[in-house]
Amino acid sequence: MIEISSLISLSRRRVLLTTSALATAALVAMAGLAPARSADGPRNGGGITFLIDSLGGTWIPNNSAISSFQGHIWGHVTDKLVYVDADGKVSPWIAERWEQNDNATAFTLHLKKGVTFSDGTPLDAAAVVANLDIWYAGRKAEGINPIGLFPKTYDRAEAVDATTVKVFFKAPTLGFIPTLGYHGSILISPRTIAQPASQQADLGKTSGSGPYVVEAWKEGDFVRLVKRKDYNWGPPAVGHTGPAYLDTITYKLVSEPSLRVAAVQSGQADIAYSASPQELKSLKEAGFTVATPRYLGFVNGLAINTRLAPYDDVKVRQALQAVINRREIIDTVYTPDWKLATSFIQSNVPGATDHGDLLAYNPDKAGKLLDEAGWTRGADGIRTKDGKPLTLTLHSNPYLATSKAIDELIAQQLGKIGWKVSIRAYDVVTFGEKVRFGGPAVPAYEVTRSFIDAGTVASILTNANNGENWFALGESDPKLNELRDKIASAGSAEIRAPLLDALQKYVLEQGYFIPRTQIVQRIYVQSPKLRGEVYNGIAYASYYTASKGE
């Protein structure tokens, strides 16, 4: 076996030797197992090492379940009520079936029998009610937040009997069932839920019902999972319901993308996360498995803060929409695995419609709009108005490895017609502290956000029902609020579809949201020995069905 440390400079050896030790331990464990293989089935036994660039800031389930990084671990330690695949199709999981009333204000969930959390308590109706309640309300006084995309119209849930839950909403909520498959909607033992935040932050004390449990972990270093041998309630959609095939999964933090990829190339690890797109072609040609799944959610783009001048002017926002060359972004930063944005939501989301004509690159149009808005070019090429330069600060998103490269390209594109652009980059924790939707110093917030059901979108964009108010509009845009309210009150998908189409068109026309590309946030480079992983609707890889060959 080639030592990872031989691939890199001496100053980097400490991190990599730790990775090497973990990988070697996994290989030693595999050597003594004598795993079984059926004639045509997957191999049982062994372990894999997954190299990741962050493990986030907190393990409190409600707070961290929406982290792009921690969702990998939660996806193996916990289950969900329903399963959602890459096309947005919803199928049974812990909820075997469900019904809803005519106006989508009441739902009945019928649960699978015999499911238990790793602490031995049953995953019954009472446990589901406890989870629904905390997803909706959290315990904010303790620092336990509600799940951001859980329906704000939630009223209450009742345990009818051990396997039946009735859920009531204050208004029609068509998106309830799909949102149960969101990666924040993880089922946690009521014993864990009852713990104070300080104890919930200890990952080793969190009990889920998933196919793996936490064997060991160290903050900012690694998480090691071991399979539950009694697990027998996987989602039928993935073709397997019994115990996982792999014995262990070790998530190890290695901050540099090139080192993660080098470890997989040398056989020291099995998966490298967040590789550079420019490496993917050569890695495919070398026989490695490369996966670039798109998730259900918003495209990668900029939510514009309309409270900040000059972005309170629709002509300036429309100019910004027209001056970005989206094809150049894909051709320069990405590969053909990436797709042009045609709306502000991904094209694989049920309900997405094509408004690509509103996103056409047209610098002449952008220049005329800025002229009309009173921004004139000076001798240095920068536009000014009332003695102030036309500026934009971009805050590169640390959850997207290519964000800074895209920002640099956009800065060049905007500079050609008179913008002065600055770029700031923070790590994950600092970004979360300093950069906020509608913040006083953030004119454009870069979005990489998943969701399951498009019906949740309108309330996120505005401040209704404690929505996130992305564009800082409050209640000032009557048309946006009217579309929001009609989408929220729609009792069927047929009624809702044209409203979603109108919402997408209006938001793009107003320049409230500036799409960049359809997003592939989760990039996986994988050893060809590892087979059988599955990617869900949020583009997380599940190794529950995976096995590792010779």
Coordinates of C-alpha atoms in Angstrom, one line a residue:
M1 CA 0.0 0.0 0.0
I2 CA 1.3 3.4 -0.9
E3 CA 1.5 5.8 2.1
I4 CA -0.5 9.0 1.5
S5 CA 2.3 10.9 3.1
S6 CA 4.6 10.0 0.3
L7 CA 2.3 11.9 -2.1
I8 CA 2.5 15.2 -0.3
S9 CA 4.9 17.6 1.5
L10 CA 6.1 16.9 5.0
S11 CA 4.0 19.7 6.4
R12 CA 0.8 17.9 5.6
R13 CA 1.7 14.5 6.9
R14 CA -0.1 14.7 10.3
V15 CA -3.6 14.9 8.8
L16 CA -2.9 12.2 6.2
L17 CA -1.2 9.8 8.5
T18 CA -4.3 9.9 10.6
T19 CA -6.3 9.1 7.5
S20 CA -3.9 6.3 6.6
A21 CA -4.2 4.8 10.1
L22 CA -7.9 4.7 9.9
A23 CA -7.9 3.3 6.4
T24 CA -5.4 0.6 7.4
A25 CA -7.4 -0.3 10.4
A26 CA -10.4 -0.8 8.2
L27 CA -8.4 -3.0 5.8
V28 CA -7.1 -5.1 8.6
A29 CA -10.6 -5.6 9.9
M30 CA -11.7 -6.7 6.5
A31 CA -8.9 -9.2 6.2
G32 CA -10.1 -11.3 9.1
L33 CA -13.8 -11.4 8.2
A34 CA -14.1 -14.1 5.5
P35 CA -17.1 -12.4 4.0
A36 CA -19.9 -14.3 2.3
R37 CA -21.1 -13.6 -1.3
S38 CA -24.2 -15.1 -2.9
A39 CA -24.0 -16.1 -6.6
D40 CA -25.4 -12.8 -7.7
G41 CA -25.7 -10.7 -4.6
P42 CA -23.6 -8.1 -2.9
R43 CA -20.6 -8.9 -0.7
N44 CA -21.2 -8.8 3.1
G45 CA -18.6 -7.3 5.5
G46 CA -15.8 -4.9 5.4
G47 CA -15.6 -1.1 5.9
I48 CA -15.1 2.0 3.9
T49 CA -13.5 5.4 4.5
F50 CA -15.1 8.6 3.2
L51 CA -13.0 11.7 3.1
I52 CA -14.9 14.9 3.7
D53 CA -13.9 18.6 3.9
S54 CA -15.9 19.5 6.9
L55 CA -18.0 18.0 9.6
G56 CA -20.0 21.2 10.4
G57 CA -20.4 23.1 13.7
T58 CA -22.9 21.3 15.9
W59 CA -24.4 17.8 16.1
I60 CA -27.7 19.0 17.7
P61 CA -30.0 17.1 15.2
N62 CA -32.5 19.9 14.5
N63 CA -29.7 22.4 14.0
S64 CA -27.2 20.3 12.0
A65 CA -29.5 18.1 9.9
I66 CA -29.6 20.6 7.1
S67 CA -25.8 20.9 7.0
S68 CA -24.4 19.8 3.6
F69 CA -21.7 17.8 5.5
Q70 CA -23.5 16.3 8.5
G71 CA -26.4 15.1 6.4
H72 CA -24.1 12.3 5.2
I73 CA -23.8 10.9 8.7
W74 CA -27.5 11.5 9.7
G75 CA -28.5 9.6 6.5
H76 CA -27.0 6.4 7.9
V77 CA -27.8 6.8 11.6
T78 CA -31.4 7.8 11.2
D79 CA -34.5 6.9 9.0
K80 CA -37.3 9.1 7.5
L81 CA -41.0 8.6 7.3
V82 CA -40.9 8.5 3.5
Y83 CA -38.2 8.0 0.8
V84 CA -37.7 10.5 -2.0
D85 CA -35.6 9.6 -5.0
A86 CA -33.6 11.7 -7.4
D87 CA -36.7 12.5 -9.5
G88 CA -38.8 13.6 -6.6
K89 CA -40.9 10.4 -6.4
V90 CA -42.1 9.7 -2.9
S91 CA -42.4 6.1 -1.7
P92 CA -43.0 4.4 1.7
W93 CA -40.4 3.9 4.4
I94 CA -41.3 4.1 8.1
A95 CA -44.7 5.3 7.0
E96 CA -46.0 2.3 5.0
R97 CA -49.0 4.3 3.6
W98 CA -50.9 7.6 4.2
E99 CA -54.0 9.4 3.3
Q100 CA -55.0 13.1 3.2
N101 CA -58.3 14.9 3.2
D102 CA -59.7 16.8 0.3
N103 CA -58.2 20.1 1.0
A104 CA -54.8 18.8 2.3
T105 CA -55.2 20.0 5.9
A106 CA -55.2 16.6 7.6
F107 CA -53.1 13.6 6.9
T108 CA -53.0 10.1 8.4
L109 CA -49.7 8.1 8.6
H110 CA -49.7 4.4 9.0
L111 CA -46.3 3.2 10.5
K112 CA -44.3 0.1 10.0
K113 CA -44.5 -2.3 13.0
G114 CA -41.4 -3.5 14.9
V115 CA -39.1 -0.5 14.2
T116 CA -36.8 0.5 17.1
F117 CA -34.3 3.2 17.9
S118 CA -30.8 2.1 18.8
D119 CA -31.5 2.8 22.5
G120 CA -34.2 0.1 22.3
T121 CA -37.3 2.3 22.4
P122 CA -40.0 1.7 19.8
L123 CA -40.4 4.0 16.8
D124 CA -44.1 4.2 17.3
A125 CA -46.8 6.9 16.9
A126 CA -45.8 8.7 20.1
A127 CA -42.2 8.9 18.8
V128 CA -43.3 10.3 15.5
V129 CA -45.5 13.0 17.2
A130 CA -42.5 14.0 19.4
N131 CA -40.4 14.4 16.2
L132 CA -43.0 16.3 14.3
D133 CA -43.4 18.7 17.2
I134 CA -39.7 19.5 17.5
W135 CA -39.3 19.8 13.7
Y136 CA -41.9 22.5 13.8
A137 CA -41.1 24.4 17.0
G138 CA -37.7 23.4 18.2
R139 CA -36.8 24.6 21.6
K140 CA -35.4 28.0 20.8
A141 CA -34.7 29.0 24.4
E142 CA -32.3 26.1 24.6
G143 CA -30.7 26.7 21.2
I144 CA -32.6 23.9 19.4
N145 CA -34.0 25.3 16.2
P146 CA -36.9 24.2 14.2
I147 CA -36.3 22.7 10.8
G148 CA -36.3 25.6 8.3
L149 CA -38.4 23.9 5.6
F150 CA -40.9 22.1 7.8
P151 CA -44.4 23.5 7.0
K152 CA -45.1 26.6 9.0
T153 CA -48.9 25.8 8.8
Y154 CA -48.4 22.8 11.2
D155 CA -51.0 22.7 13.9
R156 CA -50.7 19.5 15.8
A157 CA -50.2 15.7 15.6
E158 CA -52.0 13.0 17.5
A159 CA -51.1 9.3 18.2
V160 CA -54.4 7.4 17.3
D161 CA -52.8 4.1 18.3
A162 CA -49.3 2.7 18.3
T163 CA -48.9 2.7 14.5
T164 CA -51.3 5.5 13.4
V165 CA -50.6 9.3 13.5
K166 CA -53.0 12.0 12.5
V167 CA -51.4 15.3 11.5
F168 CA -53.4 18.6 11.2
F169 CA -52.5 21.9 9.5
K170 CA -54.0 25.4 9.8
A171 CA -54.2 25.7 6.0
P172 CA -53.7 23.4 2.9
T173 CA -50.2 21.9 2.9
L174 CA -49.7 19.8 -0.2
G175 CA -46.0 19.6 0.4
F176 CA -46.2 17.8 3.8
I177 CA -45.7 14.2 2.7
P178 CA -42.8 15.0 0.3
T179 CA -41.1 17.1 3.0
L180 CA -41.0 14.1 5.3
G181 CA -38.2 12.9 3.0
Y182 CA -36.1 16.0 3.4
H183 CA -32.7 15.4 5.0
G184 CA -33.7 17.5 8.0
S185 CA -36.7 15.3 8.8
I186 CA -34.7 12.7 10.6
L187 CA -36.3 10.5 13.2
I188 CA -34.7 10.7 16.6
S189 CA -35.5 8.7 19.8
P190 CA -37.8 10.6 22.2
R191 CA -35.1 10.0 24.8
T192 CA -32.6 12.0 22.7
I193 CA -35.2 14.7 22.0
A194 CA -35.8 15.1 25.7
Q195 CA -32.1 15.8 26.4
P196 CA -30.9 19.3 26.8
A197 CA -29.0 20.9 23.9
S198 CA -25.6 20.3 25.5
Q199 CA -26.2 16.5 25.5
Q200 CA -27.8 16.5 22.1
A201 CA -24.6 18.0 20.8
D202 CA -22.8 14.8 21.7
L203 CA -23.2 12.7 18.6
G204 CA -22.4 9.5 20.5
K205 CA -25.5 10.1 22.7
T206 CA -27.9 10.5 19.8
S207 CA -30.2 7.5 19.1
G208 CA -31.7 7.0 15.7
S209 CA -33.4 4.1 14.0
G210 CA -31.0 3.9 11.0
P211 CA -28.9 1.0 9.7
Y212 CA -25.8 2.3 11.5
V213 CA -24.9 3.6 14.9
V214 CA -22.0 5.8 16.0
E215 CA -19.2 3.7 17.4
A216 CA -16.7 6.6 17.9
W217 CA -16.3 10.2 16.9
K218 CA -14.0 13.1 17.6
E219 CA -15.0 16.7 17.0
G220 CA -13.4 18.1 13.8
D221 CA -11.7 14.8 13.0
F222 CA -13.8 11.7 12.3
V223 CA -17.0 9.8 12.8
R224 CA -17.0 6.0 12.7
L225 CA -20.3 4.1 12.2
V226 CA -20.9 0.4 12.7
K227 CA -24.0 -1.4 11.3
R228 CA -27.0 -2.6 13.3
K229 CA -27.4 -6.3 12.8
D230 CA -31.1 -6.2 13.7
Y231 CA -32.0 -3.5 11.2
N232 CA -34.8 -4.7 8.9
W233 CA -36.8 -1.7 7.8
G234 CA -34.9 -0.1 4.9
P235 CA -36.9 1.8 2.2
P236 CA -38.2 -0.8 -0.4
A237 CA -37.4 1.7 -3.2
V238 CA -33.7 0.9 -2.9
G239 CA -34.2 -2.8 -3.3
H240 CA -33.1 -3.9 0.2
T241 CA -34.7 -3.8 3.7
G242 CA -32.4 -5.9 5.9
P243 CA -29.1 -5.1 7.6
A244 CA -26.5 -3.1 5.7
Y245 CA -23.8 -5.1 3.8
L246 CA -20.8 -3.0 4.9
D247 CA -19.8 -3.4 8.6
T248 CA -18.4 0.1 9.1
I249 CA -18.3 3.6 7.5
T250 CA -15.6 6.0 8.7
Y251 CA -16.0 9.7 7.8
K252 CA -12.6 11.4 8.0
L253 CA -12.0 15.1 7.7
V254 CA -9.2 16.1 5.2
S255 CA -9.5 19.7 4.2
E256 CA -7.7 19.8 0.9
P257 CA -9.5 18.4 -2.2
S258 CA -6.3 17.2 -3.8
L259 CA -5.3 15.1 -0.8
R260 CA -8.8 13.5 -0.6
V261 CA -8.6 12.5 -4.2
A262 CA -5.0 11.3 -3.9
A263 CA -6.0 9.0 -1.0
V264 CA -8.6 7.3 -3.1
Q265 CA -6.2 7.0 -6.1
S266 CA -3.7 5.3 -3.8
G267 CA -6.2 3.0 -2.2
Q268 CA -6.0 4.6 1.3
A269 CA -9.6 5.7 1.2
D270 CA -12.8 4.7 -0.7
I271 CA -14.6 8.0 -1.4
A272 CA -13.4 11.6 -1.8
Y273 CA -16.1 14.3 -1.4
S274 CA -16.1 17.7 -3.1
A275 CA -13.4 17.0 -5.7
S276 CA -12.5 19.7 -8.2
P277 CA -14.7 19.5 -11.4
Q278 CA -11.6 19.9 -13.6
E279 CA -10.3 16.5 -12.3
L280 CA -13.4 14.5 -13.1
K281 CA -12.7 13.7 -16.7
S282 CA -9.2 12.2 -16.0
L283 CA -10.5 10.3 -13.0
K284 CA -13.3 8.7 -15.0
E285 CA -10.8 7.7 -17.7
A286 CA -8.6 6.2 -15.0
G287 CA -11.5 3.9 -13.9
F288 CA -12.7 5.7 -10.8
T289 CA -16.4 6.1 -10.2
V290 CA -17.5 9.7 -10.4
A291 CA -20.9 10.8 -9.4
T292 CA -22.4 14.3 -9.8
P293 CA -26.0 13.9 -8.7
R294 CA -28.3 17.0 -8.8
Y295 CA -30.5 17.5 -5.8
L296 CA -34.0 18.7 -5.6
G297 CA -33.9 22.4 -4.7
F298 CA -32.9 25.9 -5.7
V299 CA -30.3 26.4 -8.4
N300 CA -27.0 28.0 -7.4
G301 CA -27.6 31.7 -7.6
L302 CA -27.9 35.0 -5.7
A303 CA -30.8 36.1 -3.6
I304 CA -30.8 39.9 -3.9
N305 CA -31.3 42.2 -0.8
T306 CA -33.7 44.8 -2.1
R307 CA -33.3 47.0 1.0
L308 CA -29.7 47.9 -0.1
A309 CA -29.1 50.5 -2.7
P310 CA -28.7 50.3 -5.6
Y311 CA -30.4 46.9 -5.6
D312 CA -33.7 48.5 -4.5
D313 CA -33.9 49.6 -8.2
V314 CA -35.5 47.0 -10.5
K315 CA -33.5 48.2 -13.5
V316 CA -30.2 47.5 -11.7
R317 CA -31.4 44.0 -10.7
Q318 CA -32.5 43.3 -14.3
A319 CA -29.1 44.5 -15.6
L320 CA -27.4 42.1 -13.2
Q321 CA -29.7 39.3 -14.5
A322 CA -28.7 40.1 -18.1
V323 CA -24.9 40.6 -17.7
I324 CA -24.1 37.2 -16.3
N325 CA -22.9 34.8 -19.0
R326 CA -24.0 31.4 -17.6
R327 CA -22.7 29.4 -20.5
E328 CA -19.2 30.8 -19.9
I329 CA -19.5 29.7 -16.2
I330 CA -20.2 26.1 -17.2
D331 CA -17.5 26.1 -20.0
T332 CA -14.9 27.6 -17.7
V333 CA -15.5 26.2 -14.2
Y334 CA -17.4 23.1 -14.8
T335 CA -17.9 20.1 -17.2
P336 CA -20.9 18.8 -19.3
D337 CA -22.2 17.2 -16.0
W338 CA -23.5 20.7 -15.1
K339 CA -26.6 22.2 -16.8
L340 CA -27.8 25.7 -17.6
A341 CA -30.3 27.2 -15.1
T342 CA -33.7 27.6 -16.7
S343 CA -35.4 28.9 -13.5
F344 CA -34.4 29.6 -9.9
I345 CA -35.3 26.0 -9.0
Q346 CA -33.7 22.8 -10.4
S347 CA -35.2 21.4 -13.6
N348 CA -35.7 18.0 -11.9
V349 CA -38.0 19.4 -9.3
P350 CA -41.7 18.5 -9.9
G351 CA -43.3 21.8 -10.8
A352 CA -40.2 23.5 -12.3
T353 CA -40.8 25.3 -15.6
D354 CA -38.5 26.6 -18.3
H355 CA -37.8 30.4 -18.3
G356 CA -34.4 30.2 -19.8
D357 CA -35.3 33.1 -22.1
L358 CA -35.3 35.4 -19.1
L359 CA -31.7 34.4 -18.3
A360 CA -30.1 35.0 -21.7
Y361 CA -26.7 36.7 -21.7
N362 CA -27.3 40.3 -23.1
P363 CA -24.7 42.8 -22.0
D364 CA -26.1 45.5 -24.3
K365 CA -29.4 45.2 -22.6
A366 CA -27.7 45.4 -19.2
G367 CA -25.8 48.5 -20.2
K368 CA -28.9 50.3 -21.4
L369 CA -30.8 49.4 -18.2
L370 CA -27.9 50.9 -16.1
D371 CA -27.9 54.0 -18.3
E372 CA -31.7 54.4 -17.8
A373 CA -31.1 54.0 -14.0
G374 CA -28.7 56.9 -14.1
W375 CA -25.4 55.0 -13.7
T376 CA -22.8 56.5 -16.0
R377 CA -19.3 55.2 -16.8
G378 CA -16.3 57.2 -15.7
A379 CA -12.8 57.3 -17.2
D380 CA -11.8 54.3 -15.1
G381 CA -14.7 52.3 -16.6
I382 CA -16.6 52.2 -13.3
R383 CA -20.2 53.4 -13.3
T384 CA -21.2 56.0 -10.8
K385 CA -24.4 57.8 -9.7
D386 CA -24.5 60.8 -7.4
G387 CA -20.8 60.4 -6.8
K388 CA -21.0 56.8 -5.6
P389 CA -19.6 53.8 -7.5
L390 CA -21.7 50.8 -8.7
T391 CA -20.4 48.1 -6.3
L392 CA -21.3 44.5 -5.5
T393 CA -19.7 42.3 -2.8
L394 CA -20.0 38.6 -3.3
H395 CA -19.6 36.2 -0.3
S396 CA -18.3 32.9 -1.7
N397 CA -20.2 30.0 -0.3
P398 CA -18.0 27.5 1.5
Y399 CA -20.5 24.7 1.0
L400 CA -19.7 24.8 -2.8
A401 CA -16.1 24.1 -3.7
T402 CA -16.3 26.1 -6.9
S403 CA -18.0 29.2 -5.5
K404 CA -15.0 31.4 -5.4
A405 CA -14.0 30.5 -9.0
I406 CA -17.5 31.4 -10.2
D407 CA -17.4 34.7 -8.2
E408 CA -14.1 35.6 -9.9
L409 CA -15.6 35.0 -13.3
I410 CA -18.8 36.9 -12.6
A411 CA -16.6 39.8 -11.3
Q412 CA -14.9 39.9 -14.7
Q413 CA -18.3 39.8 -16.5
L414 CA -19.7 42.6 -14.4
G415 CA -16.6 44.6 -14.7
K416 CA -16.9 44.8 -18.4
I417 CA -20.0 47.0 -18.1
G418 CA -19.0 49.1 -15.2
W419 CA -19.5 47.2 -11.9
K420 CA -16.8 47.2 -9.2
V421 CA -17.0 43.8 -7.6
S422 CA -15.2 42.6 -4.4
I423 CA -15.1 39.0 -3.2
R424 CA -15.0 37.7 0.4
A425 CA -14.5 34.1 1.4
Y426 CA -15.1 32.6 4.9
D427 CA -15.0 29.1 6.3
V428 CA -18.2 27.2 7.1
V429 CA -18.6 28.4 10.7
T430 CA -17.7 32.1 10.0
F431 CA -19.9 32.2 6.9
G432 CA -22.8 31.1 9.0
E433 CA -22.1 33.8 11.6
K434 CA -21.4 36.7 9.2
V435 CA -23.6 36.1 6.1
R436 CA -27.4 36.2 6.4
F437 CA -30.3 36.7 4.0
G438 CA -31.2 40.4 4.1
G439 CA -28.2 41.2 6.3
P440 CA -27.2 44.9 6.4
A441 CA -24.0 44.3 4.6
V442 CA -25.0 41.5 2.2
P443 CA -26.4 42.7 -1.1
A444 CA -26.4 39.2 -2.7
Y445 CA -26.6 36.0 -0.8
E446 CA -25.4 32.9 -2.6
V447 CA -27.9 30.1 -2.4
T448 CA -27.2 26.4 -2.4
R449 CA -30.4 25.1 -0.8
S450 CA -32.2 21.8 -1.2
F451 CA -35.9 21.2 -0.7
I452 CA -38.3 18.4 -1.6
D453 CA -41.5 20.1 -2.6
A454 CA -41.8 23.2 -4.7
G455 CA -44.8 24.4 -2.7
T456 CA -42.4 25.3 0.2
V457 CA -40.6 27.9 -2.0
A458 CA -43.0 30.8 -1.9
S459 CA -43.1 31.0 1.9
I460 CA -39.3 30.8 2.1
L461 CA -38.9 33.8 -0.2
T462 CA -41.2 36.0 1.9
N463 CA -41.8 36.6 5.6
A464 CA -45.1 34.9 5.8
N465 CA -45.4 32.4 8.7
N466 CA -41.8 33.2 9.8
G467 CA -40.5 32.7 6.3
E468 CA -36.9 33.6 5.5
N469 CA -37.7 36.8 3.5
W470 CA -34.9 36.2 1.1
F471 CA -35.3 39.5 -0.8
A472 CA -35.9 41.7 2.3
L473 CA -39.3 42.7 0.7
G474 CA -41.5 42.2 3.8
E475 CA -45.0 42.7 2.6
S476 CA -44.1 45.4 0.0
D477 CA -44.6 43.3 -3.2
P478 CA -48.4 42.6 -3.5
K479 CA -48.0 40.3 -6.6
L480 CA -45.4 38.2 -4.9
N481 CA -47.5 37.9 -1.8
E482 CA -50.6 37.1 -3.8
L483 CA -48.8 34.2 -5.6
R484 CA -47.4 33.0 -2.3
D485 CA -50.9 32.9 -0.7
K486 CA -52.5 31.2 -3.6
I487 CA -49.8 28.5 -3.8
A488 CA -50.1 27.9 -0.1
S489 CA -53.9 27.6 -0.2
A490 CA -54.0 25.3 -3.3
G491 CA -55.7 22.1 -2.5
S492 CA -54.4 20.1 -5.5
A493 CA -51.3 19.9 -7.7
E494 CA -53.3 20.8 -10.7
I495 CA -54.4 24.1 -9.1
R496 CA -50.9 24.8 -7.9
A497 CA -48.9 24.1 -11.1
P498 CA -49.7 27.3 -13.0
L499 CA -49.2 29.4 -9.9
L500 CA -45.7 27.9 -9.5
D501 CA -45.0 28.8 -13.1
A502 CA -46.1 32.4 -12.6
L503 CA -44.0 32.7 -9.4
Q504 CA -40.9 31.5 -11.2
K505 CA -41.4 33.9 -14.1
Y506 CA -42.1 36.9 -11.8
V507 CA -39.2 36.4 -9.5
L508 CA -36.8 36.2 -12.5
E509 CA -38.3 39.2 -14.3
Q510 CA -37.9 41.3 -11.2
G511 CA -34.3 40.3 -10.7
Y512 CA -35.0 39.1 -7.1
F513 CA -33.1 35.9 -7.8
I514 CA -30.1 35.7 -10.1
P515 CA -29.4 32.1 -11.2
R516 CA -25.9 31.0 -12.0
T517 CA -26.1 27.3 -12.9
Q518 CA -28.1 24.3 -11.9
I519 CA -26.3 22.9 -9.0
V520 CA -24.2 19.8 -8.4
Q521 CA -23.1 20.5 -4.9
R522 CA -22.1 17.0 -3.9
I523 CA -19.3 15.5 -6.0
Y524 CA -18.2 12.0 -5.3
V525 CA -15.0 10.3 -6.5
Q526 CA -15.1 6.6 -5.5
S527 CA -13.0 3.5 -5.7
P528 CA -14.2 1.1 -8.5
K529 CA -14.2 -1.7 -5.8
L530 CA -17.2 -0.1 -4.1
R531 CA -20.5 -0.8 -5.7
G532 CA -24.2 -0.4 -5.0
E533 CA -24.5 3.1 -3.4
V534 CA -27.8 5.0 -4.0
Y535 CA -28.3 8.7 -4.4
N536 CA -31.5 10.2 -3.0
G537 CA -33.5 13.3 -3.9
I538 CA -31.1 15.5 -1.9
A539 CA -28.1 14.0 -3.7
Y540 CA -26.7 12.3 -0.6
A541 CA -25.0 8.9 -1.2
S542 CA -26.3 6.1 0.9
Y543 CA -23.9 3.2 1.5
Y544 CA -26.7 1.1 3.1
T545 CA -26.9 -1.0 0.0
A546 CA -23.2 -0.8 -1.0
S547 CA -20.6 -3.5 -0.9
K548 CA -16.9 -3.6 -1.5
G549 CA -15.2 -6.1 -3.7
E550 CA -11.6 -7.3 -4.0

